Amino acid sequence: KFESKSARVKGLAFHPVRPWVCASLHNGVIQLWDYRVGTVIDRFEEHDGPVRGVDFHVSEPLIVSGGDDYKIKVWDYKLRRCLFTLLGHLDYIRTVQFHPSPSQFPWILSASDDQTLRLWDFHKRSCLSVLTGHNHYVMCASFHPSEDLIVSASLDQTVRVWDTTGLRKKQMGETMMDPMAARAATSSAAMNVQAELFGTNDVVVKYVLEGHDRGVNWACFHPTLPLLASAADDRQVKLWRMSETKAWEVDTLRGHANNVSSCLFHPKHDLVISNSEDRSIRVWDVSKRVGVQTFRREGDRFWILAAHKSQNLLAAGHDSGMIVFKLERERPASAHGSNNQLYYVRGRELFLHDYGRAQGGVDVPIASLRRVGQQAQTDGIGSAPRHLAYNQYNPGEGNILVCSDIDGGSYELITFSLNNAGNSVTDGKRGSCMGPAVFLGRNRFAVLDRHQRQIIVKNLQNETTKRVQPPVANVEGLFEGGTSGRLLLKAEDRAILFEVQSRRVLGEITAPKIKTVVWSPDGSKVAIVCKYGVVIADRQLEQLCSISDNVRIKSGAWDVSPAGGTASQLFLYTTLNHVKYCLPSGDTGTIRTLDTPLYAMRAVKDQLFCLDREARARVLSIDTTEARFKLALANKKYGQVMHMVKNSRLCGRAIVAYLQSKGFPEVALHFVQEPKTRFRLALACGDIEAAMEAAFALEQQSESGREIWGQLGSEALRQGNHQVVEMSYQRTKDFDRLSFLYCITGDTEKLRKMLKISNMRGDIMGRYHNALLLGDAAERVSVLEASGNMPLAYMCARLHGLTEDAERIKIAIETNKGDMEGLIAKVEACEAANDKSAAKLLQPPTPIFRAENWPTLEVPKSALADLTAAMPEDPEEDRTENLHVAPAASSGDWDDDMDAGFGDDAGPSANLAADDDDFDFGGGDDWGDEDLGDLGDDFGDADMAAEDEMGAISDDTGFQMPASGRLPASCWVSNSSHASDHVAAGGMASALQLLNRQIAASDFSVLQESLMGCYLGSMMSVPGIPGSGNMAMPMLRNDSAAHPGPESLPRTYLTTKDLVAAIRNGYKFFQGGKFNDSRATFLDVLHKIPVVVATTPQEQNEVKEMVTIAREYITAIRIKGAMSEAGSNPVRSTELAAYFTHCNLQPLHLLLTLRTAMGAAFKHKNYITAASFARRLLELPDISNQRNAELKSKAMKVRQKSEQMARNEHQLNYDDTKSFVIDCHAFAPIYQNQPSSLCPYCGSHYAENTMNNSICDNCGLCMVGVNTLGLVTG
């Protein structure tokens, strides 16, 4: 579950409630880990030297630790500091522990190398008792979980059990009721001295257990039974039993190869777990007293073990860190039946839980599961069933497959009557498998063979009817495919939808660490539950959304509510501590928290039906209002949205932010009351009235009014509401903007008032601006005169014809001894220039039209903006039919035609693989004229649903100035870095530059046809009216929902379907021996791929895969041509034939290459090489086909003859034992450690420095040896 890397871990403790584990290290650091998310929460570093013991307080935020510095420290992890230190021990402290009931007994128990144990009162911070008796290091000490007992282990080879009853009575005050208490009090001082010297009689030794031959490292109590376990340096673990009067050895567990460091009883099962310095952890069955499991770790010795008090968790510390682990998975095996039923396993019983028979459902026992194999005889170590599969396709009887991991994987088929489930069970049929087994139809199921990784199809009599090779070699498990005849294959980090009968790959999707697969009730969607995420896809495995989580995901279930529109649209999943939801649109959220992990089975309305870890049915109340709200918003059910806004308690910043991000701030405006948020939302949706209300409220709250009114003014100005703009500028005292507003609105009266206000304020610039906007020349002259700018005042008065003012100013200038001659010359020159050019003085325009606000086109409020106009949609009818709709059952005959009806299911990736139907080599040495068969041309295109309009445009006669747009070509260039989009926009230079930067393209002549097609295919020509020219209309690829506007992108004339068709033709030519045609076809694919735009991640992966396919086939065809040229040279022709087999071709074509290479090597008497080719040929799956019987016989004869001769006539530059790639220029091997150069586009390999800065021989397009970004596909 978790692994940490650190210094040697010497002490471990689980927090009783939170997902924390405390580790004390040999370097003196104490680490507090959250093992659920794998992060360090805190570190405590006050100890000097190794810290060997640590423990959590049950209820208070306390940690106790003890180390080699002789100190016991008590820490408060909330305050993150040490509270106090207890001193008294004289040597290393080995273990420390809080009392199991610290509220009654605030005790700490410590064990030390000073040969004593000590009990401390951490409230009084004093030592209560010193326990002496051991005569060597005391390695550990612990309290009994419920009784007044302490156990200690020492290197003196003994285990001691101590009775603390006397100390308990003393602490509880029982001695106060004793009539002898007064006499005892008189000798208390003497007792304290005795306690320090010889130990106290409050704690006495009850048993001394002797039996180990060397020092004992650990001892512990059983949680409930009178048992003890001890671990010692004699490599043994011993079990002891206690009675009231004595204790004796029960048995010895042998198996460790070195000192046993620690041991403990499992808190839930009859198991003992021990670890040792032999680098192993061993699990022992207490009842059988034998070892049942061993876990080994290379290079790290184990030192400490800890168990969680309430959960099935263990922790072990070793030399380089620690691990937190379980001995078995706790998810109960379960499967959905028909008619609202659930089948699950509890213990060794198979139960049916019927949700419809009573409130919360009824449990009906079906069958008892037999224990098979040695591992299955012990509970708690992974012997329980892991998977259940119910046959949805068989309505006549019940069939269940029970799968477990026992003996590498096994299954059991249970058959029973649906009418009398408990009394009609037939004997189970068993077999081996890898992972879950899956039903394929009414009378057949599929298992994965764990040895050959083949899909084995069996009937209900457990007889094998067919073996199918998976499309990929590394299949790890099978899951239900959603309908009859399909499987979902788990292969590394992806899921593959596979049709068994036609052996077609229908879809593929990336999904790392898949745990389970949940199909929606109507079969339209699938949720792939991974370890840390959920991937939702449609029935063709096209991804709809993918979410990730920081915490492990436990389970998931689709909503099956009969009404509300959430059935098959809402997916609920559980983590360790939460119930969350996910919508196909990608929206997620948290519904509620969980105290303990639960496994979701079924969701109906506001109830979640779960199983807990004990396989008990639980019903949780959940509130899915938020999820239903988001779903209704995504589906444009606006009446339902407004009904929920009005009647539900929707609130919170998350909902507000969500509505804003989705473009619906007017919805949030209905239930947000906080003025600041309401103001922001009102601005976002353009509601000036609501924004004004919020602005007034904020102003009363003494908020920053200037900023608020400034934002409101900007929005009102954008809408042309200059009355609100005026009020905003008045409240912010923005006089300059207010004056300009009056100028452009033609309000000269208020502009004159602004002139008076600026005069009263003594604002010289304000007066001048207002006078300029009013066209008042006399006022401007007076402002310039008052500000001391006499020459400017004279020029202004003279030019505007104010002769009296000009004379007066002239006298004032001359009085002050100013220079008037130069000034008069400038004015006269200016007047002459004006007369010559007919220039006129600058005056503001006279307003001829005054209105309250600028004219705009009125748009009625949408249903979302007007709550009263939103009529709730009709409630959906209650569907009374079965919520779990079973897929249509097949006819029951495995050999029926499974191809019918699945033509639309093949995705593009299905067409990249060659079909093996009707493959025949014929009798000659040529490859024959057989093609690859029909690879399918059907690609299911989803229907584009028409979007509803949110509101209709009214037919008012007001004028609205249309916004200026951008040319489509300029949008395409700025929105994309793909070369095809630049070509479509006519930017050939930028497109070629992009190709050169991305894939080092150099010879663009080979791309001429593709580039011209891309340019011409992005536009269409529409004939105009007679007498006018044609109109060029852009064709867009992202306008399915609405016009994208400035985000538009052009449609490309090539798609991945065209490339798939070309790849298929290349296969046919290759198989038919038409190598020149095949090479031309694959080369054409390579030249078209740079201008193909992939729209989904799956298509992007397919395009890159097609580059690899084309490269490999072109290389193979070029090698085939070189073989013809080197026919007279036996060495070179044999080498080329050998390289021919190392091209990554389809399996059917590899068969052909191996046959050719085998014949060439045998002909030239290179028998060792011929034998290797024959062996490879015989290992191919297709060689077992009846149609290849003659070739198989020939290969076996070649192998037999070659093994008899066992010599090579010629020395070849070929070593099939080493990994190599082919030099695509010299056709020679480049071994793993040899340097090479790559083509940045097709990935062809060349020997270093032989082809650098030259055009690639395979693609003929790009420069070899240039380091680039690589092909941009989308």
PDB file of C-alpha atoms in Angstrom, residues 75-266:
ATOM      1  CA  TRP A  75       5.524  15.187  21.546  1.00  0.00           C
ATOM      2  CA  ASP A  76       2.389  17.110  20.599  1.00  0.00           C
ATOM      3  CA  TYR A  77       2.043  16.673  16.830  1.00  0.00           C
ATOM      4  CA  LYS A  78      -0.500  19.486  16.607  1.00  0.00           C
ATOM      5  CA  LEU A  79       1.846  21.956  18.294  1.00  0.00           C
ATOM      6  CA  ARG A  80       4.735  20.241  16.456  1.00  0.00           C
ATOM      7  CA  ARG A  81       7.079  20.297  19.428  1.00  0.00           C
ATOM      8  CA  CYS A  82       8.327  18.237  22.346  1.00  0.00           C
ATOM      9  CA  LEU A  83       6.230  18.793  25.497  1.00  0.00           C
ATOM     10  CA  PHE A  84       8.581  17.226  28.032  1.00  0.00           C
ATOM     11  CA  THR A  85      11.350  14.660  28.542  1.00  0.00           C
ATOM     12  CA  LEU A  86      11.380  11.774  31.029  1.00  0.00           C
ATOM     13  CA  LEU A  87      14.809  10.926  32.460  1.00  0.00           C
ATOM     14  CA  GLY A  88      15.747   7.878  34.502  1.00  0.00           C
ATOM     15  CA  HIS A  89      17.024   5.102  32.255  1.00  0.00           C
ATOM     16  CA  LEU A  90      20.768   4.533  32.253  1.00  0.00           C
ATOM     17  CA  ASP A  91      21.160   2.945  28.809  1.00  0.00           C
ATOM     18  CA  TYR A  92      19.545   2.716  25.368  1.00  0.00           C
ATOM     19  CA  ILE A  93      15.752   2.683  25.371  1.00  0.00           C
ATOM     20  CA  ARG A  94      14.373  -0.102  23.192  1.00  0.00           C
ATOM     21  CA  THR A  95      10.572   0.346  23.211  1.00  0.00           C
ATOM     22  CA  VAL A  96       7.992   2.774  24.575  1.00  0.00           C
ATOM     23  CA  GLN A  97       4.210   2.379  24.727  1.00  0.00           C
ATOM     24  CA  PHE A  98       1.141   4.238  26.019  1.00  0.00           C
ATOM     25  CA  HIS A  99      -1.289   2.237  28.120  1.00  0.00           C
ATOM     26  CA  PRO A 100      -4.238   0.932  26.005  1.00  0.00           C
ATOM     27  CA  SER A 101      -6.622   2.858  28.318  1.00  0.00           C
ATOM     28  CA  PRO A 102      -4.698   6.106  28.835  1.00  0.00           C
ATOM     29  CA  SER A 103      -7.751   8.026  30.042  1.00  0.00           C
ATOM     30  CA  GLN A 104      -7.835   5.802  33.169  1.00  0.00           C
ATOM     31  CA  PHE A 105      -4.157   5.047  33.384  1.00  0.00           C
ATOM     32  CA  PRO A 106      -1.883   7.821  32.025  1.00  0.00           C
ATOM     33  CA  TRP A 107       1.030   5.399  31.886  1.00  0.00           C
ATOM     34  CA  ILE A 108       3.987   4.949  29.610  1.00  0.00           C
ATOM     35  CA  LEU A 109       5.906   1.662  29.584  1.00  0.00           C
ATOM     36  CA  SER A 110       9.561   1.671  28.550  1.00  0.00           C
ATOM     37  CA  ALA A 111      12.198  -1.056  28.159  1.00  0.00           C
ATOM     38  CA  SER A 112      15.923  -0.374  28.270  1.00  0.00           C
ATOM     39  CA  ASP A 113      19.364  -1.881  27.953  1.00  0.00           C
ATOM     40  CA  ASP A 114      19.874  -0.985  31.640  1.00  0.00           C
ATOM     41  CA  GLN A 115      18.043  -4.330  32.312  1.00  0.00           C
ATOM     42  CA  THR A 116      14.904  -2.635  33.677  1.00  0.00           C
ATOM     43  CA  LEU A 117      11.407  -1.698  32.657  1.00  0.00           C
ATOM     44  CA  ARG A 118       9.869   1.530  33.879  1.00  0.00           C
ATOM     45  CA  LEU A 119       6.295   2.716  34.222  1.00  0.00           C
ATOM     46  CA  TRP A 120       5.762   6.480  33.982  1.00  0.00           C
ATOM     47  CA  ASP A 121       2.818   8.764  34.735  1.00  0.00           C
ATOM     48  CA  PHE A 122       2.936  11.260  31.838  1.00  0.00           C
ATOM     49  CA  HIS A 123       0.403  13.542  33.555  1.00  0.00           C
ATOM     50  CA  LYS A 124       2.584  13.934  36.628  1.00  0.00           C
ATOM     51  CA  ARG A 125       5.743  13.425  34.524  1.00  0.00           C
ATOM     52  CA  SER A 126       7.170  11.029  37.103  1.00  0.00           C
ATOM     53  CA  CYS A 127       8.263   7.410  37.359  1.00  0.00           C
ATOM     54  CA  LEU A 128       5.671   5.111  38.960  1.00  0.00           C
ATOM     55  CA  SER A 129       7.598   1.883  39.107  1.00  0.00           C
ATOM     56  CA  VAL A 130      10.906   0.270  38.160  1.00  0.00           C
ATOM     57  CA  LEU A 131      10.612  -3.377  37.109  1.00  0.00           C
ATOM     58  CA  THR A 132      13.818  -5.316  37.773  1.00  0.00           C
ATOM     59  CA  GLY A 133      14.558  -8.991  37.275  1.00  0.00           C
ATOM     60  CA  HIS A 134      16.111  -9.357  33.848  1.00  0.00           C
ATOM     61  CA  ASN A 135      19.890  -9.747  33.845  1.00  0.00           C
ATOM     62  CA  HIS A 136      20.535  -8.614  30.259  1.00  0.00           C
ATOM     63  CA  TYR A 137      19.222  -6.003  27.832  1.00  0.00           C
ATOM     64  CA  VAL A 138      15.417  -5.749  27.854  1.00  0.00           C
ATOM     65  CA  MET A 139      14.598  -5.708  24.128  1.00  0.00           C
ATOM     66  CA  CYS A 140      10.877  -4.985  24.276  1.00  0.00           C
ATOM     67  CA  ALA A 141       7.931  -4.545  26.626  1.00  0.00           C
ATOM     68  CA  SER A 142       4.208  -4.129  25.971  1.00  0.00           C
ATOM     69  CA  PHE A 143       0.880  -3.918  27.795  1.00  0.00           C
ATOM     70  CA  HIS A 144      -1.841  -6.533  27.487  1.00  0.00           C
ATOM     71  CA  PRO A 145      -4.760  -5.072  25.466  1.00  0.00           C
ATOM     72  CA  SER A 146      -7.337  -5.671  28.242  1.00  0.00           C
ATOM     73  CA  GLU A 147      -5.782  -7.244  31.350  1.00  0.00           C
ATOM     74  CA  ASP A 148      -3.359  -5.972  34.008  1.00  0.00           C
ATOM     75  CA  LEU A 149      -0.375  -7.675  32.426  1.00  0.00           C
ATOM     76  CA  ILE A 150       2.939  -6.665  30.877  1.00  0.00           C
ATOM     77  CA  VAL A 151       5.192  -8.877  28.779  1.00  0.00           C
ATOM     78  CA  SER A 152       8.913  -8.262  28.342  1.00  0.00           C
ATOM     79  CA  ALA A 153      11.639  -9.985  26.346  1.00  0.00           C
ATOM     80  CA  SER A 154      15.342  -9.918  27.131  1.00  0.00           C
ATOM     81  CA  LEU A 155      18.653 -11.122  25.831  1.00  0.00           C
ATOM     82  CA  ASP A 156      18.870 -13.222  29.039  1.00  0.00           C
ATOM     83  CA  GLN A 157      16.854 -15.790  26.962  1.00  0.00           C
ATOM     84  CA  THR A 158      13.661 -15.322  29.012  1.00  0.00           C
ATOM     85  CA  VAL A 159      10.245 -13.814  28.522  1.00  0.00           C
ATOM     86  CA  ARG A 160       8.631 -12.387  31.658  1.00  0.00           C
ATOM     87  CA  VAL A 161       4.966 -11.648  32.272  1.00  0.00           C
ATOM     88  CA  TRP A 162       4.317  -9.022  34.955  1.00  0.00           C
ATOM     89  CA  ASP A 163       1.131  -8.420  36.960  1.00  0.00           C
ATOM     90  CA  THR A 164       0.257  -4.734  37.443  1.00  0.00           C
ATOM     91  CA  THR A 165      -2.878  -5.284  39.552  1.00  0.00           C
ATOM     92  CA  GLY A 166      -1.245  -3.808  42.652  1.00  0.00           C
ATOM     93  CA  LEU A 167      -0.176  -0.685  40.850  1.00  0.00           C
ATOM     94  CA  ARG A 168      -3.628  -0.298  39.316  1.00  0.00           C
ATOM     95  CA  LYS A 169      -5.327  -0.531  42.693  1.00  0.00           C
ATOM     96  CA  LYS A 170      -2.864   1.911  44.152  1.00  0.00           C
ATOM     97  CA  GLN A 171      -3.481   4.395  41.358  1.00  0.00           C
ATOM     98  CA  MET A 172      -7.256   3.952  41.552  1.00  0.00           C
ATOM     99  CA  GLY A 173      -7.190   4.798  45.232  1.00  0.00           C
ATOM    100  CA  GLU A 174      -8.478   1.457  46.499  1.00  0.00           C
ATOM    101  CA  THR A 175      -5.995   1.501  49.340  1.00  0.00           C
ATOM    102  CA  MET A 176      -7.919   4.430  50.851  1.00  0.00           C
ATOM    103  CA  MET A 177     -10.725   2.017  51.699  1.00  0.00           C
ATOM    104  CA  ASP A 178      -8.332  -0.383  53.414  1.00  0.00           C
ATOM    105  CA  PRO A 179      -8.269  -0.119  57.248  1.00  0.00           C
ATOM    106  CA  MET A 180      -4.571  -0.918  57.115  1.00  0.00           C
ATOM    107  CA  ALA A 181      -3.918   2.067  54.868  1.00  0.00           C
ATOM    108  CA  ALA A 182      -2.800   4.319  57.762  1.00  0.00           C
ATOM    109  CA  ARG A 183      -0.256   1.786  58.945  1.00  0.00           C
ATOM    110  CA  ALA A 184       0.977   1.400  55.347  1.00  0.00           C
ATOM    111  CA  ALA A 185       1.371   5.154  55.006  1.00  0.00           C
ATOM    112  CA  THR A 186       3.867   5.248  57.852  1.00  0.00           C
ATOM    113  CA  SER A 187       6.275   3.094  55.888  1.00  0.00           C
ATOM    114  CA  SER A 188       5.819   4.900  52.527  1.00  0.00           C
ATOM    115  CA  ALA A 189       9.214   6.574  52.745  1.00  0.00           C
ATOM    116  CA  ALA A 190      10.913   3.242  53.295  1.00  0.00           C
ATOM    117  CA  MET A 191       8.991   1.772  50.367  1.00  0.00           C
ATOM    118  CA  ASN A 192      10.234   4.544  48.042  1.00  0.00           C
ATOM    119  CA  VAL A 193      13.827   3.741  48.970  1.00  0.00           C
ATOM    120  CA  GLN A 194      13.136   0.032  48.448  1.00  0.00           C
ATOM    121  CA  ALA A 195      11.548   0.757  45.059  1.00  0.00           C
ATOM    122  CA  GLU A 196      14.619   2.600  43.855  1.00  0.00           C
ATOM    123  CA  LEU A 197      17.020  -0.104  45.080  1.00  0.00           C
ATOM    124  CA  PHE A 198      15.178  -3.382  44.519  1.00  0.00           C
ATOM    125  CA  GLY A 199      12.040  -2.500  42.574  1.00  0.00           C
ATOM    126  CA  THR A 200       8.521  -2.128  43.933  1.00  0.00           C
ATOM    127  CA  ASN A 201       6.061  -4.839  44.875  1.00  0.00           C
ATOM    128  CA  ASP A 202       3.250  -2.978  43.090  1.00  0.00           C
ATOM    129  CA  VAL A 203       4.267  -4.888  39.932  1.00  0.00           C
ATOM    130  CA  VAL A 204       5.230  -8.525  40.390  1.00  0.00           C
ATOM    131  CA  VAL A 205       6.495 -11.214  38.050  1.00  0.00           C
ATOM    132  CA  LYS A 206       3.715 -13.674  37.195  1.00  0.00           C
ATOM    133  CA  TYR A 207       5.553 -16.017  34.794  1.00  0.00           C
ATOM    134  CA  VAL A 208       9.091 -16.505  33.602  1.00  0.00           C
ATOM    135  CA  LEU A 209       9.106 -18.284  30.226  1.00  0.00           C
ATOM    136  CA  GLU A 210      12.283 -20.149  29.381  1.00  0.00           C
ATOM    137  CA  GLY A 211      12.803 -22.111  26.197  1.00  0.00           C
ATOM    138  CA  HIS A 212      14.788 -20.028  23.755  1.00  0.00           C
ATOM    139  CA  ASP A 213      18.449 -20.942  23.293  1.00  0.00           C
ATOM    140  CA  ARG A 214      19.569 -17.392  22.604  1.00  0.00           C
ATOM    141  CA  GLY A 215      18.472 -13.856  23.419  1.00  0.00           C
ATOM    142  CA  VAL A 216      14.786 -12.995  22.897  1.00  0.00           C
ATOM    143  CA  ASN A 217      14.179  -9.917  20.727  1.00  0.00           C
ATOM    144  CA  TRP A 218      10.412  -9.620  20.915  1.00  0.00           C
ATOM    145  CA  ALA A 219       7.332 -10.836  22.765  1.00  0.00           C
ATOM    146  CA  CYS A 220       3.683  -9.914  22.393  1.00  0.00           C
ATOM    147  CA  PHE A 221       0.198 -10.826  23.622  1.00  0.00           C
ATOM    148  CA  HIS A 222      -2.636 -12.206  21.522  1.00  0.00           C
ATOM    149  CA  PRO A 223      -5.431  -9.563  21.290  1.00  0.00           C
ATOM    150  CA  THR A 224      -8.120 -11.861  22.749  1.00  0.00           C
ATOM    151  CA  LEU A 225      -6.755 -15.351  23.560  1.00  0.00           C
ATOM    152  CA  PRO A 226      -4.387 -16.276  26.442  1.00  0.00           C
ATOM    153  CA  LEU A 227      -1.476 -16.695  24.029  1.00  0.00           C
ATOM    154  CA  LEU A 228       1.997 -15.227  23.740  1.00  0.00           C
ATOM    155  CA  ALA A 229       4.428 -15.147  20.842  1.00  0.00           C
ATOM    156  CA  SER A 230       8.171 -14.573  21.141  1.00  0.00           C
ATOM    157  CA  ALA A 231      10.975 -14.130  18.596  1.00  0.00           C
ATOM    158  CA  ALA A 232      14.636 -14.746  19.366  1.00  0.00           C
ATOM    159  CA  ASP A 233      18.161 -14.906  18.010  1.00  0.00           C
ATOM    160  CA  ASP A 234      17.870 -18.711  17.878  1.00  0.00           C
ATOM    161  CA  ARG A 235      15.917 -18.138  14.619  1.00  0.00           C
ATOM    162  CA  GLN A 236      12.716 -19.443  16.185  1.00  0.00           C
ATOM    163  CA  VAL A 237       9.272 -18.058  16.918  1.00  0.00           C
ATOM    164  CA  LYS A 238       7.624 -19.708  19.944  1.00  0.00           C
ATOM    165  CA  LEU A 239       3.970 -19.801  20.971  1.00  0.00           C
ATOM    166  CA  TRP A 240       3.071 -19.867  24.676  1.00  0.00           C
ATOM    167  CA  ARG A 241      -0.240 -20.367  26.467  1.00  0.00           C
ATOM    168  CA  MET A 242      -1.154 -18.823  29.825  1.00  0.00           C
ATOM    169  CA  SER A 243      -3.532 -19.867  32.563  1.00  0.00           C
ATOM    170  CA  GLU A 244      -4.238 -18.265  35.920  1.00  0.00           C
ATOM    171  CA  THR A 245      -1.370 -20.122  37.566  1.00  0.00           C
ATOM    172  CA  LYS A 246       1.162 -21.050  34.937  1.00  0.00           C
ATOM    173  CA  ALA A 247       2.356 -20.576  31.364  1.00  0.00           C
ATOM    174  CA  TRP A 248       3.852 -23.168  29.042  1.00  0.00           C
ATOM    175  CA  GLU A 249       5.286 -23.524  25.567  1.00  0.00           C
ATOM    176  CA  VAL A 250       2.797 -24.642  22.906  1.00  0.00           C
ATOM    177  CA  ASP A 251       4.906 -24.932  19.771  1.00  0.00           C
ATOM    178  CA  THR A 252       7.961 -23.657  17.928  1.00  0.00           C
ATOM    179  CA  LEU A 253       7.798 -22.148  14.458  1.00  0.00           C
ATOM    180  CA  ARG A 254      10.997 -22.774  12.514  1.00  0.00           C
ATOM    181  CA  GLY A 255      11.977 -21.420   9.109  1.00  0.00           C
ATOM    182  CA  HIS A 256      13.909 -18.184   9.519  1.00  0.00           C
ATOM    183  CA  ALA A 257      17.571 -18.316   8.546  1.00  0.00           C
ATOM    184  CA  ASN A 258      18.812 -15.547  10.864  1.00  0.00           C
ATOM    185  CA  ASN A 259      17.872 -13.640  14.024  1.00  0.00           C
ATOM    186  CA  VAL A 260      14.130 -13.038  14.271  1.00  0.00           C
ATOM    187  CA  SER A 261      13.688  -9.323  14.978  1.00  0.00           C
ATOM    188  CA  SER A 262       9.994  -8.985  15.710  1.00  0.00           C
ATOM    189  CA  CYS A 263       6.679 -10.836  15.700  1.00  0.00           C
ATOM    190  CA  LEU A 264       3.010 -10.090  16.296  1.00  0.00           C
ATOM    191  CA  PHE A 265      -0.435 -11.645  16.131  1.00  0.00           C
ATOM    192  CA  HIS A 266      -2.651 -10.583  13.248  1.00  0.00           C
TER     193      HIS A 266
END
